[in-house]
Tab-separated table of N, CA and C in Angstrom:
chain	number	residue	atom	x	y	z
A	28	UNK	N	0.808	-1.204	0.000
A	28	UNK	CA	0.000	0.000	0.000
A	28	UNK	C	0.853	1.272	0.000
A	29	UNK	N	2.052	1.185	0.521
A	29	UNK	CA	2.938	2.351	0.504
A	29	UNK	C	3.312	2.675	-0.941
A	30	UNK	N	3.579	1.639	-1.714
A	30	UNK	CA	3.897	1.844	-3.126
A	30	UNK	C	2.718	2.497	-3.845
A	31	UNK	N	1.516	2.075	-3.500
A	31	UNK	CA	0.295	2.653	-4.096
A	31	UNK	C	0.179	4.137	-3.747
A	32	UNK	N	0.433	4.511	-2.498
A	32	UNK	CA	0.366	5.920	-2.074
A	32	UNK	C	1.431	6.763	-2.773
A	33	UNK	N	2.622	6.197	-2.910
A	33	UNK	CA	3.697	6.917	-3.583
A	33	UNK	C	3.336	7.149	-5.048
A	34	UNK	N	2.768	6.139	-5.682
A	34	UNK	CA	2.352	6.267	-7.079
A	34	UNK	C	1.268	7.338	-7.229
A	35	UNK	N	0.300	7.361	-6.331
A	35	UNK	CA	-0.773	8.373	-6.379
A	35	UNK	C	-0.198	9.772	-6.188
A	36	UNK	N	0.706	9.931	-5.242
A	36	UNK	CA	1.329	11.238	-4.995
A	36	UNK	C	2.130	11.676	-6.216
A	37	UNK	N	2.870	10.737	-6.823
A	37	UNK	CA	3.646	11.056	-8.020
A	37	UNK	C	2.746	11.512	-9.164
A	38	UNK	N	1.633	10.815	-9.374
A	38	UNK	CA	0.694	11.182	-10.446
A	38	UNK	C	0.091	12.558	-10.186
A	39	UNK	N	-0.308	12.811	-8.960
A	39	UNK	CA	-0.865	14.129	-8.620
A	39	UNK	C	0.172	15.230	-8.814
A	40	UNK	N	1.399	14.984	-8.401
A	40	UNK	CA	2.464	15.965	-8.553
A	40	UNK	C	2.764	16.222	-10.027
A	41	UNK	N	2.819	15.175	-10.813
A	41	UNK	CA	3.103	15.318	-12.247
A	41	UNK	C	1.999	16.107	-12.944
A	42	UNK	N	0.738	15.838	-12.612
A	42	UNK	CA	-0.376	16.559	-13.227
A	42	UNK	C	-0.432	18.008	-12.777
A	43	UNK	N	-0.088	18.273	-11.536
A	43	UNK	CA	-0.149	19.641	-11.020
A	43	UNK	C	0.900	20.535	-11.676
A	44	UNK	N	1.993	19.955	-12.124
A	44	UNK	CA	3.079	20.741	-12.690
A	44	UNK	C	3.253	20.531	-14.184
A	45	UNK	N	2.195	20.148	-14.875
A	45	UNK	CA	2.348	19.856	-16.304
A	45	UNK	C	2.440	21.122	-17.146
A	46	UNK	N	2.031	22.265	-16.613
A	46	UNK	CA	2.168	23.519	-17.336
A	46	UNK	C	1.093	23.782	-18.374
A	47	UNK	N	0.082	22.945	-18.433
A	47	UNK	CA	-0.987	23.134	-19.406
A	47	UNK	C	-1.953	24.185	-18.881
A	48	UNK	N	-2.260	25.152	-19.732
A	48	UNK	CA	-3.264	26.155	-19.376
A	48	UNK	C	-4.115	26.420	-20.604
A	49	UNK	N	-5.346	26.879	-20.404
A	49	UNK	CA	-6.216	27.133	-21.551
A	49	UNK	C	-5.605	28.165	-22.496
A	50	UNK	N	-5.914	28.028	-23.777
A	50	UNK	CA	-5.393	28.963	-24.779
A	50	UNK	C	-5.724	30.407	-24.432
A	51	UNK	N	-6.939	30.648	-23.947
A	51	UNK	CA	-7.348	32.018	-23.695
A	51	UNK	C	-6.662	32.633	-22.477
A	52	UNK	N	-5.921	31.822	-21.702
A	52	UNK	CA	-5.150	32.367	-20.584
A	52	UNK	C	-3.774	32.864	-21.052
A	53	UNK	N	-3.383	32.513	-22.270
A	53	UNK	CA	-2.106	32.950	-22.832
A	53	UNK	C	-2.314	34.324	-23.464
A	54	UNK	N	-1.798	35.357	-22.830
A	54	UNK	CA	-2.052	36.726	-23.300
A	54	UNK	C	-1.499	36.980	-24.689
A	55	UNK	N	-0.411	36.312	-25.077
A	55	UNK	CA	0.153	36.497	-26.411
A	55	UNK	C	-0.792	36.030	-27.505
A	56	UNK	N	-1.461	34.923	-27.262
A	56	UNK	CA	-2.376	34.400	-28.273
A	56	UNK	C	-3.640	35.239	-28.382
A	57	UNK	N	-3.934	36.016	-27.368
A	57	UNK	CA	-5.170	36.806	-27.340
A	57	UNK	C	-5.075	38.092	-28.170
A	58	UNK	N	-3.886	38.398	-28.666
A	58	UNK	CA	-3.683	39.621	-29.446
A	58	UNK	C	-4.568	39.679	-30.692
A	59	UNK	N	-4.909	38.531	-31.272
A	59	UNK	CA	-5.716	38.529	-32.501
A	59	UNK	C	-7.078	39.180	-32.285
A	60	UNK	N	-7.591	39.135	-31.066
A	60	UNK	CA	-8.919	39.683	-30.799
A	60	UNK	C	-8.940	41.214	-30.812
A	61	UNK	N	-7.758	41.835	-30.764
A	61	UNK	CA	-7.693	43.290	-30.815
A	61	UNK	C	-8.032	43.829	-32.203
A	62	UNK	N	-8.104	42.928	-33.193
A	62	UNK	CA	-8.503	43.302	-34.556
A	62	UNK	C	-9.906	42.817	-34.898
A	63	UNK	N	-10.653	42.411	-33.891
A	63	UNK	CA	-11.996	41.860	-34.127
A	63	UNK	C	-13.016	42.633	-33.306
A	64	UNK	N	-14.077	43.089	-33.968
A	64	UNK	CA	-15.199	43.640	-33.218
A	64	UNK	C	-16.372	42.670	-33.343
A	65	UNK	N	-17.369	42.866	-32.501
A	65	UNK	CA	-18.491	41.925	-32.434
A	65	UNK	C	-19.749	42.576	-32.985
A	66	UNK	N	-20.348	41.907	-33.953
A	66	UNK	CA	-21.648	42.332	-34.488
A	66	UNK	C	-22.652	41.284	-34.026
A	67	UNK	N	-23.772	41.734	-33.492
A	67	UNK	CA	-24.724	40.790	-32.930
A	67	UNK	C	-26.144	41.139	-33.337
A	68	UNK	N	-27.007	40.145	-33.199
A	68	UNK	CA	-28.432	40.402	-33.344
A	68	UNK	C	-28.866	41.314	-32.197
A	69	UNK	N	-29.936	42.013	-32.385
A	69	UNK	CA	-30.418	42.907	-31.335
A	69	UNK	C	-31.401	42.181	-30.422
A	70	UNK	N	-30.891	41.238	-29.639
A	70	UNK	CA	-31.739	40.594	-28.640
A	70	UNK	C	-30.921	40.356	-27.374
A	71	UNK	N	-31.606	40.044	-26.302
A	71	UNK	CA	-30.935	39.937	-25.009
A	71	UNK	C	-29.954	38.769	-24.961
A	72	UNK	N	-30.249	37.700	-25.663
A	72	UNK	CA	-29.358	36.552	-25.677
A	72	UNK	C	-28.033	36.891	-26.370
A	73	UNK	N	-28.103	37.572	-27.494
A	73	UNK	CA	-26.897	38.002	-28.201
A	73	UNK	C	-26.078	38.957	-27.328
A	74	UNK	N	-26.771	39.801	-26.588
A	74	UNK	CA	-26.082	40.718	-25.679
A	74	UNK	C	-25.316	39.945	-24.603
A	75	UNK	N	-25.929	38.899	-24.032
A	75	UNK	CA	-25.259	38.092	-23.011
A	75	UNK	C	-24.002	37.421	-23.583
A	76	UNK	N	-24.097	36.936	-24.815
A	76	UNK	CA	-22.943	36.295	-25.450
A	76	UNK	C	-21.846	37.323	-25.693
A	77	UNK	N	-22.217	38.497	-26.163
A	77	UNK	CA	-21.240	39.560	-26.407
A	77	UNK	C	-20.523	39.932	-25.108
A	78	UNK	N	-21.270	40.061	-24.042
A	78	UNK	CA	-20.675	40.383	-22.743
A	78	UNK	C	-19.696	39.289	-22.299
A	79	UNK	N	-20.095	38.032	-22.474
A	79	UNK	CA	-19.231	36.917	-22.078
A	79	UNK	C	-17.960	36.882	-22.927
A	80	UNK	N	-18.099	37.157	-24.220
A	80	UNK	CA	-16.926	37.203	-25.103
A	80	UNK	C	-15.967	38.299	-24.665
A	81	UNK	N	-16.498	39.470	-24.370
A	81	UNK	CA	-15.664	40.617	-23.992
A	81	UNK	C	-14.994	40.415	-22.637
A	82	UNK	N	-15.580	39.592	-21.771
A	82	UNK	CA	-14.941	39.285	-20.493
A	82	UNK	C	-13.713	38.408	-20.695
A	83	UNK	N	-13.731	37.591	-21.744
A	83	UNK	CA	-12.685	36.598	-21.941
A	83	UNK	C	-11.588	37.027	-22.903
A	84	UNK	N	-11.848	38.015	-23.745
A	84	UNK	CA	-10.855	38.409	-24.751
A	84	UNK	C	-10.937	39.913	-25.008
A	85	UNK	N	-9.811	40.501	-25.428
A	85	UNK	CA	-9.767	41.959	-25.650
A	85	UNK	C	-10.297	42.354	-27.042
A	86	UNK	N	-11.599	42.184	-27.258
A	86	UNK	CA	-12.189	42.560	-28.546
A	86	UNK	C	-12.110	44.067	-28.743
A	87	UNK	N	-12.028	44.468	-30.024
A	87	UNK	CA	-11.910	45.884	-30.383
A	87	UNK	C	-13.288	46.511	-30.520
A	88	UNK	N	-13.330	47.821	-30.386
A	88	UNK	CA	-14.561	48.559	-30.680
A	88	UNK	C	-14.793	48.597	-32.184
A	89	UNK	N	-13.698	48.767	-32.920
A	89	UNK	CA	-13.766	48.797	-34.378
A	89	UNK	C	-12.490	48.155	-34.911
A	90	UNK	N	-12.612	46.922	-35.392
A	90	UNK	CA	-11.438	46.198	-35.865
A	90	UNK	C	-11.485	45.950	-37.363
A	91	UNK	N	-10.446	45.322	-37.877
A	91	UNK	CA	-10.394	44.965	-39.294
A	91	UNK	C	-11.383	43.850	-39.618
A	92	UNK	N	-11.615	42.986	-38.632
A	92	UNK	CA	-12.511	41.847	-38.807
A	92	UNK	C	-13.726	41.986	-37.899
A	93	UNK	N	-14.808	41.343	-38.306
A	93	UNK	CA	-16.026	41.356	-37.513
A	93	UNK	C	-16.444	39.925	-37.197
A	94	UNK	N	-16.818	39.717	-35.956
A	94	UNK	CA	-17.371	38.446	-35.523
A	94	UNK	C	-18.884	38.612	-35.468
A	95	UNK	N	-19.567	37.911	-36.353
A	95	UNK	CA	-21.027	37.999	-36.407
A	95	UNK	C	-21.598	36.784	-35.682
A	96	UNK	N	-22.479	37.037	-34.707
A	96	UNK	CA	-23.069	35.934	-33.945
A	96	UNK	C	-24.582	35.910	-34.133
A	97	UNK	N	-25.101	34.705	-34.298
A	97	UNK	CA	-26.534	34.503	-34.472
A	97	UNK	C	-26.986	33.381	-33.541
A	98	UNK	N	-27.474	33.749	-32.351
A	98	UNK	CA	-27.885	32.720	-31.396
A	98	UNK	C	-29.344	32.286	-31.580
A	99	UNK	N	-29.603	31.052	-31.201
A	99	UNK	CA	-30.984	30.566	-31.133
A	99	UNK	C	-31.091	29.668	-29.908
A	100	UNK	N	-32.250	29.662	-29.325
A	100	UNK	CA	-32.454	28.921	-28.081
A	100	UNK	C	-33.581	27.917	-28.248
A	101	UNK	N	-33.409	26.754	-27.643
A	101	UNK	CA	-34.452	25.727	-27.641
A	101	UNK	C	-34.747	25.369	-26.194
A	102	UNK	N	-35.992	25.517	-25.804
A	102	UNK	CA	-36.421	25.140	-24.463
A	102	UNK	C	-37.232	23.861	-24.551
A	103	UNK	N	-37.054	23.001	-23.563
A	103	UNK	CA	-37.917	21.830	-23.487
A	103	UNK	C	-38.217	21.556	-22.023
A	104	UNK	N	-39.396	21.051	-21.806
A	104	UNK	CA	-39.812	20.727	-20.450
A	104	UNK	C	-39.407	19.304	-20.169
A	105	UNK	N	-38.852	19.101	-19.012
A	105	UNK	CA	-38.419	17.764	-18.647
A	105	UNK	C	-39.357	17.155	-17.632
A	106	UNK	N	-38.842	16.985	-16.474
A	106	UNK	CA	-39.562	16.290	-15.418
A	106	UNK	C	-40.478	17.252	-14.681
A	107	UNK	N	-41.693	16.809	-14.455
A	107	UNK	CA	-42.631	17.551	-13.617
A	107	UNK	C	-42.977	16.627	-12.458
A	108	UNK	N	-42.808	17.120	-11.228
A	108	UNK	CA	-43.075	16.266	-10.069
A	108	UNK	C	-44.538	15.872	-10.009
A	109	UNK	N	-44.799	14.812	-9.271
A	109	UNK	CA	-46.153	14.265	-9.176
A	109	UNK	C	-47.147	15.306	-8.648
A	110	UNK	N	-46.678	16.150	-7.772
A	110	UNK	CA	-47.555	17.166	-7.194
A	110	UNK	C	-47.612	18.435	-8.045
A	111	UNK	N	-46.950	18.443	-9.183
A	111	UNK	CA	-46.873	19.614	-10.055
A	111	UNK	C	-46.239	20.816	-9.366
A	112	UNK	N	-45.287	20.560	-8.462
A	112	UNK	CA	-44.658	21.646	-7.726
A	112	UNK	C	-43.377	22.141	-8.393
A	113	UNK	N	-42.626	21.235	-8.994
A	113	UNK	CA	-41.352	21.619	-9.592
A	113	UNK	C	-41.308	21.120	-11.028
A	114	UNK	N	-40.887	22.010	-11.898
A	114	UNK	CA	-40.712	21.658	-13.309
A	114	UNK	C	-39.234	21.770	-13.637
A	115	UNK	N	-38.731	20.800	-14.364
A	115	UNK	CA	-37.339	20.814	-14.803
A	115	UNK	C	-37.318	21.198	-16.274
A	116	UNK	N	-36.521	22.210	-16.582
A	116	UNK	CA	-36.412	22.709	-17.943
A	116	UNK	C	-35.022	22.377	-18.489
A	117	UNK	N	-34.963	22.054	-19.750
A	117	UNK	CA	-33.689	21.846	-20.431
A	117	UNK	C	-33.584	22.914	-21.514
A	118	UNK	N	-32.463	23.586	-21.565
A	118	UNK	CA	-32.266	24.692	-22.504
A	118	UNK	C	-31.007	24.435	-23.324
A	119	UNK	N	-31.129	24.553	-24.638
A	119	UNK	CA	-29.975	24.424	-25.524
A	119	UNK	C	-29.777	25.738	-26.269
A	120	UNK	N	-28.565	26.241	-26.205
A	120	UNK	CA	-28.196	27.460	-26.918
A	120	UNK	C	-27.303	27.074	-28.088
A	121	UNK	N	-27.745	27.398	-29.294
A	121	UNK	CA	-26.951	27.195	-30.505
A	121	UNK	C	-26.526	28.559	-31.015
A	122	UNK	N	-25.266	28.681	-31.385
A	122	UNK	CA	-24.759	29.944	-31.925
A	122	UNK	C	-24.014	29.656	-33.218
A	123	UNK	N	-24.534	30.205	-34.303
A	123	UNK	CA	-23.794	30.191	-35.555
A	123	UNK	C	-22.992	31.485	-35.579
A	124	UNK	N	-21.732	31.368	-35.923
A	124	UNK	CA	-20.913	32.574	-35.976
A	124	UNK	C	-19.959	32.510	-37.153
A	125	UNK	N	-19.589	33.690	-37.594
A	125	UNK	CA	-18.601	33.774	-38.666
A	125	UNK	C	-17.730	34.993	-38.420
A	126	UNK	N	-16.487	34.834	-38.777
A	126	UNK	CA	-15.507	35.888	-38.662
A	126	UNK	C	-15.146	36.300	-40.080
A	127	UNK	N	-15.371	37.569	-40.398
A	127	UNK	CA	-15.086	38.010	-41.762
A	127	UNK	C	-14.343	39.336	-41.773
A	128	UNK	N	-13.610	39.557	-42.871
A	128	UNK	CA	-12.876	40.795	-43.079
A	128	UNK	C	-13.866	41.875	-43.503
A	129	UNK	N	-13.825	43.019	-42.847
A	129	UNK	CA	-14.789	44.092	-43.142
A	129	UNK	C	-14.668	44.627	-44.559
A	130	UNK	N	-13.436	44.812	-45.022
A	130	UNK	CA	-13.235	45.416	-46.347
A	130	UNK	C	-13.581	44.455	-47.469
A	131	UNK	N	-13.058	43.235	-47.389
A	131	UNK	CA	-13.244	42.280	-48.490
A	131	UNK	C	-14.516	41.454	-48.347
A	132	UNK	N	-15.098	41.448	-47.168
A	132	UNK	CA	-16.280	40.627	-46.839
A	132	UNK	C	-15.982	39.130	-46.923
A	133	UNK	N	-14.690	38.793	-47.008
A	133	UNK	CA	-14.285	37.393	-47.078
A	133	UNK	C	-14.423	36.750	-45.704
A	134	UNK	N	-15.069	35.578	-45.667
A	134	UNK	CA	-15.234	34.846	-44.412
A	134	UNK	C	-13.900	34.158	-44.084
A	135	UNK	N	-13.367	34.505	-42.932
A	135	UNK	CA	-12.099	33.953	-42.483
A	135	UNK	C	-12.327	32.628	-41.765
A	136	UNK	N	-13.402	32.561	-40.996
A	136	UNK	CA	-13.704	31.376	-40.203
A	136	UNK	C	-15.184	31.388	-39.869
A	137	UNK	N	-15.809	30.212	-39.922
A	137	UNK	CA	-17.198	30.125	-39.472
A	137	UNK	C	-17.420	28.776	-38.821
A	138	UNK	N	-18.354	28.755	-37.891
A	138	UNK	CA	-18.625	27.519	-37.173
A	138	UNK	C	-19.932	27.661	-36.402
A	139	UNK	N	-20.282	26.602	-35.714
A	139	UNK	CA	-21.471	26.590	-34.872
A	139	UNK	C	-21.097	25.917	-33.561
A	140	UNK	N	-21.486	26.536	-32.469
A	140	UNK	CA	-21.255	25.949	-31.151
A	140	UNK	C	-22.590	25.834	-30.431
A	141	UNK	N	-22.628	24.927	-29.485
A	141	UNK	CA	-23.852	24.804	-28.694
A	141	UNK	C	-23.508	24.380	-27.280
A	142	UNK	N	-24.443	24.637	-26.397
A	142	UNK	CA	-24.308	24.241	-24.998
A	142	UNK	C	-25.704	23.971	-24.464
A	143	UNK	N	-25.785	23.047	-23.527
A	143	UNK	CA	-27.071	22.691	-22.928
A	143	UNK	C	-26.946	22.786	-21.424
A	144	UNK	N	-28.004	23.265	-20.801
A	144	UNK	CA	-28.046	23.339	-19.349
A	144	UNK	C	-29.482	23.112	-18.897
A	145	UNK	N	-29.645	22.754	-17.664
A	145	UNK	CA	-30.965	22.501	-17.085
A	145	UNK	C	-31.174	23.384	-15.869
A	146	UNK	N	-32.419	23.626	-15.576
A	146	UNK	CA	-32.761	24.296	-14.329
A	146	UNK	C	-34.126	23.820	-13.866
A	147	UNK	N	-34.327	23.911	-12.574
A	147	UNK	CA	-35.606	23.524	-11.980
A	147	UNK	C	-36.236	24.754	-11.376
A	148	UNK	N	-37.543	24.791	-11.433
A	148	UNK	CA	-38.246	25.939	-10.863
A	148	UNK	C	-39.532	25.464	-10.206
A	149	UNK	N	-39.796	26.038	-9.072
A	149	UNK	CA	-41.023	25.721	-8.356
A	149	UNK	C	-42.164	26.548	-8.923
A	150	UNK	N	-43.343	25.999	-8.874
A	150	UNK	CA	-44.528	26.715	-9.338
A	150	UNK	C	-44.882	27.773	-8.291
A	151	UNK	N	-44.917	29.029	-8.718
A	151	UNK	CA	-45.305	30.121	-7.827
A	151	UNK	C	-46.344	30.973	-8.534
A	152	UNK	N	-46.983	31.811	-7.784
A	152	UNK	CA	-47.996	32.678	-8.385
A	152	UNK	C	-47.375	33.722	-9.302
A	153	UNK	N	-46.206	34.227	-8.916
A	153	UNK	CA	-45.592	35.301	-9.704
A	153	UNK	C	-44.676	34.795	-10.807
A	154	UNK	N	-44.094	33.613	-10.645
A	154	UNK	CA	-43.152	33.108	-11.626
A	154	UNK	C	-41.774	33.732	-11.483
A	155	UNK	N	-41.551	34.494	-10.415
A	155	UNK	CA	-40.286	35.197	-10.223
A	155	UNK	C	-39.110	34.225	-10.126
A	156	UNK	N	-39.269	33.166	-9.327
A	156	UNK	CA	-38.180	32.192	-9.154
A	156	UNK	C	-37.829	31.528	-10.482
A	157	UNK	N	-38.828	31.233	-11.270
A	157	UNK	CA	-38.595	30.615	-12.573
A	157	UNK	C	-37.830	31.560	-13.478
A	158	UNK	N	-38.206	32.819	-13.471
A	158	UNK	CA	-37.538	33.812	-14.315
A	158	UNK	C	-36.072	33.989	-13.918
A	159	UNK	N	-35.796	34.017	-12.628
A	159	UNK	CA	-34.415	34.151	-12.146
A	159	UNK	C	-33.602	32.917	-12.537
A	160	UNK	N	-34.169	31.726	-12.371
A	160	UNK	CA	-33.468	30.493	-12.739
A	160	UNK	C	-33.197	30.454	-14.244
A	161	UNK	N	-34.159	30.886	-15.040
A	161	UNK	CA	-33.991	30.919	-16.494
A	161	UNK	C	-32.889	31.899	-16.890
A	162	UNK	N	-32.893	33.077	-16.286
A	162	UNK	CA	-31.882	34.093	-16.579
A	162	UNK	C	-30.479	33.586	-16.219
A	163	UNK	N	-30.336	32.965	-15.064
A	163	UNK	CA	-29.040	32.410	-14.656
A	163	UNK	C	-28.567	31.340	-15.632
A	164	UNK	N	-29.500	30.525	-16.113
A	164	UNK	CA	-29.156	29.478	-17.077
A	164	UNK	C	-28.686	30.093	-18.383
A	165	UNK	N	-29.367	31.120	-18.861
A	165	UNK	CA	-28.960	31.789	-20.097
A	165	UNK	C	-27.568	32.390	-19.957
A	166	UNK	N	-27.272	32.984	-18.813
A	166	UNK	CA	-25.949	33.564	-18.584
A	166	UNK	C	-24.877	32.484	-18.566
A	167	UNK	N	-25.185	31.354	-17.936
A	167	UNK	CA	-24.251	30.230	-17.892
A	167	UNK	C	-23.988	29.688	-19.301
A	168	UNK	N	-25.045	29.559	-20.088
A	168	UNK	CA	-24.906	29.075	-21.463
A	168	UNK	C	-24.102	30.055	-22.319
A	169	UNK	N	-24.358	31.345	-22.153
A	169	UNK	CA	-23.613	32.366	-22.911
A	169	UNK	C	-22.129	32.283	-22.590
A	170	UNK	N	-21.813	32.080	-21.326
A	170	UNK	CA	-20.425	31.965	-20.910
A	170	UNK	C	-19.771	30.729	-21.534
A	171	UNK	N	-20.487	29.630	-21.563
A	171	UNK	CA	-19.954	28.385	-22.125
A	171	UNK	C	-19.700	28.512	-23.624
A	172	UNK	N	-20.670	29.049	-24.366
A	172	UNK	CA	-20.470	29.169	-25.818
A	172	UNK	C	-19.399	30.205	-26.140
A	173	UNK	N	-19.290	31.248	-25.338
A	173	UNK	CA	-18.238	32.254	-25.569
A	173	UNK	C	-16.862	31.613	-25.426
A	174	UNK	N	-16.694	30.797	-24.414
A	174	UNK	CA	-15.420	30.112	-24.216
A	174	UNK	C	-15.114	29.182	-25.394
A	175	UNK	N	-16.116	28.460	-25.868
A	175	UNK	CA	-15.920	27.573	-27.021
A	175	UNK	C	-15.558	28.368	-28.274
A	176	UNK	N	-16.247	29.478	-28.493
A	176	UNK	CA	-15.977	30.295	-29.679
A	176	UNK	C	-14.551	30.834	-29.664
A	177	UNK	N	-14.143	31.372	-28.537
A	177	UNK	CA	-12.798	31.932	-28.424
A	177	UNK	C	-11.751	30.846	-28.650
A	178	UNK	N	-11.957	29.688	-28.054
A	178	UNK	CA	-11.013	28.587	-28.223
A	178	UNK	C	-10.928	28.160	-29.683
A	179	UNK	N	-12.069	28.044	-30.356
A	179	UNK	CA	-12.065	27.630	-31.764
A	179	UNK	C	-11.420	28.676	-32.666
A	180	UNK	N	-11.647	29.955	-32.379
A	180	UNK	CA	-10.998	31.016	-33.168
A	180	UNK	C	-9.481	30.973	-32.951
A	181	UNK	N	-9.065	30.768	-31.711
A	181	UNK	CA	-7.624	30.680	-31.430
A	181	UNK	C	-6.994	29.482	-32.137
A	182	UNK	N	-7.665	28.327	-32.091
A	182	UNK	CA	-7.135	27.135	-32.757
A	182	UNK	C	-7.068	27.364	-34.274
A	183	UNK	N	-8.085	27.979	-34.821
A	183	UNK	CA	-8.097	28.277	-36.254
A	183	UNK	C	-6.937	29.205	-36.621
A	184	UNK	N	-6.710	30.205	-35.796
A	184	UNK	CA	-5.632	31.160	-36.041
A	184	UNK	C	-4.275	30.481	-35.931
A	185	UNK	N	-4.111	29.611	-34.922
A	185	UNK	CA	-2.850	28.908	-34.764
A	185	UNK	C	-2.567	27.974	-35.931
A	186	UNK	N	-3.617	27.296	-36.418
A	186	UNK	CA	-3.406	26.365	-37.535
A	186	UNK	C	-3.124	27.139	-38.835
A	187	UNK	N	-3.710	28.328	-38.986
A	187	UNK	CA	-3.409	29.165	-40.169
A	187	UNK	C	-1.964	29.635	-40.129
A	188	UNK	N	-1.503	30.017	-38.956
A	188	UNK	CA	-0.137	30.506	-38.818
A	188	UNK	C	0.885	29.390	-38.966
A	189	UNK	N	0.483	28.165	-38.624
A	189	UNK	CA	1.396	27.021	-38.745
A	189	UNK	C	1.533	26.580	-40.199
A	190	UNK	N	0.524	26.918	-41.015
A	190	UNK	CA	0.557	26.485	-42.432
A	190	UNK	C	1.538	27.290	-43.240
């Protein structure tokens, strides 16, 4: 058992010091976003995604390239308790996005990302708790898709530069 403990400690130590960090934590790689501004649909969901993107990367107010985002949401009802007191909702956020050059209108990169999350809400007269739970879920989903988008743009940029 001592050998087993030593092996576990060695594995934990090796993983803790592997030096791997997310691409978006590398400030040098984030420089590409200083040439990108965000164009969005005029709805609250697009606004949440834009806010999440701007928290994670230094997007420009007016750059050479534009990131166009088009979100769509799908809600579905899941489990309803026997007493009809709590409803479980499943929400999927799909975002089609494309990065294009403003002058040439040439699409540099395009893709689609999605994220799913669930929330439960109790039946109330006002629906306030449900609305708060829904809003928190939308914010969580926006944060998740923003992280995926940034990572995919960084990977695309790295592979272009490697070519």
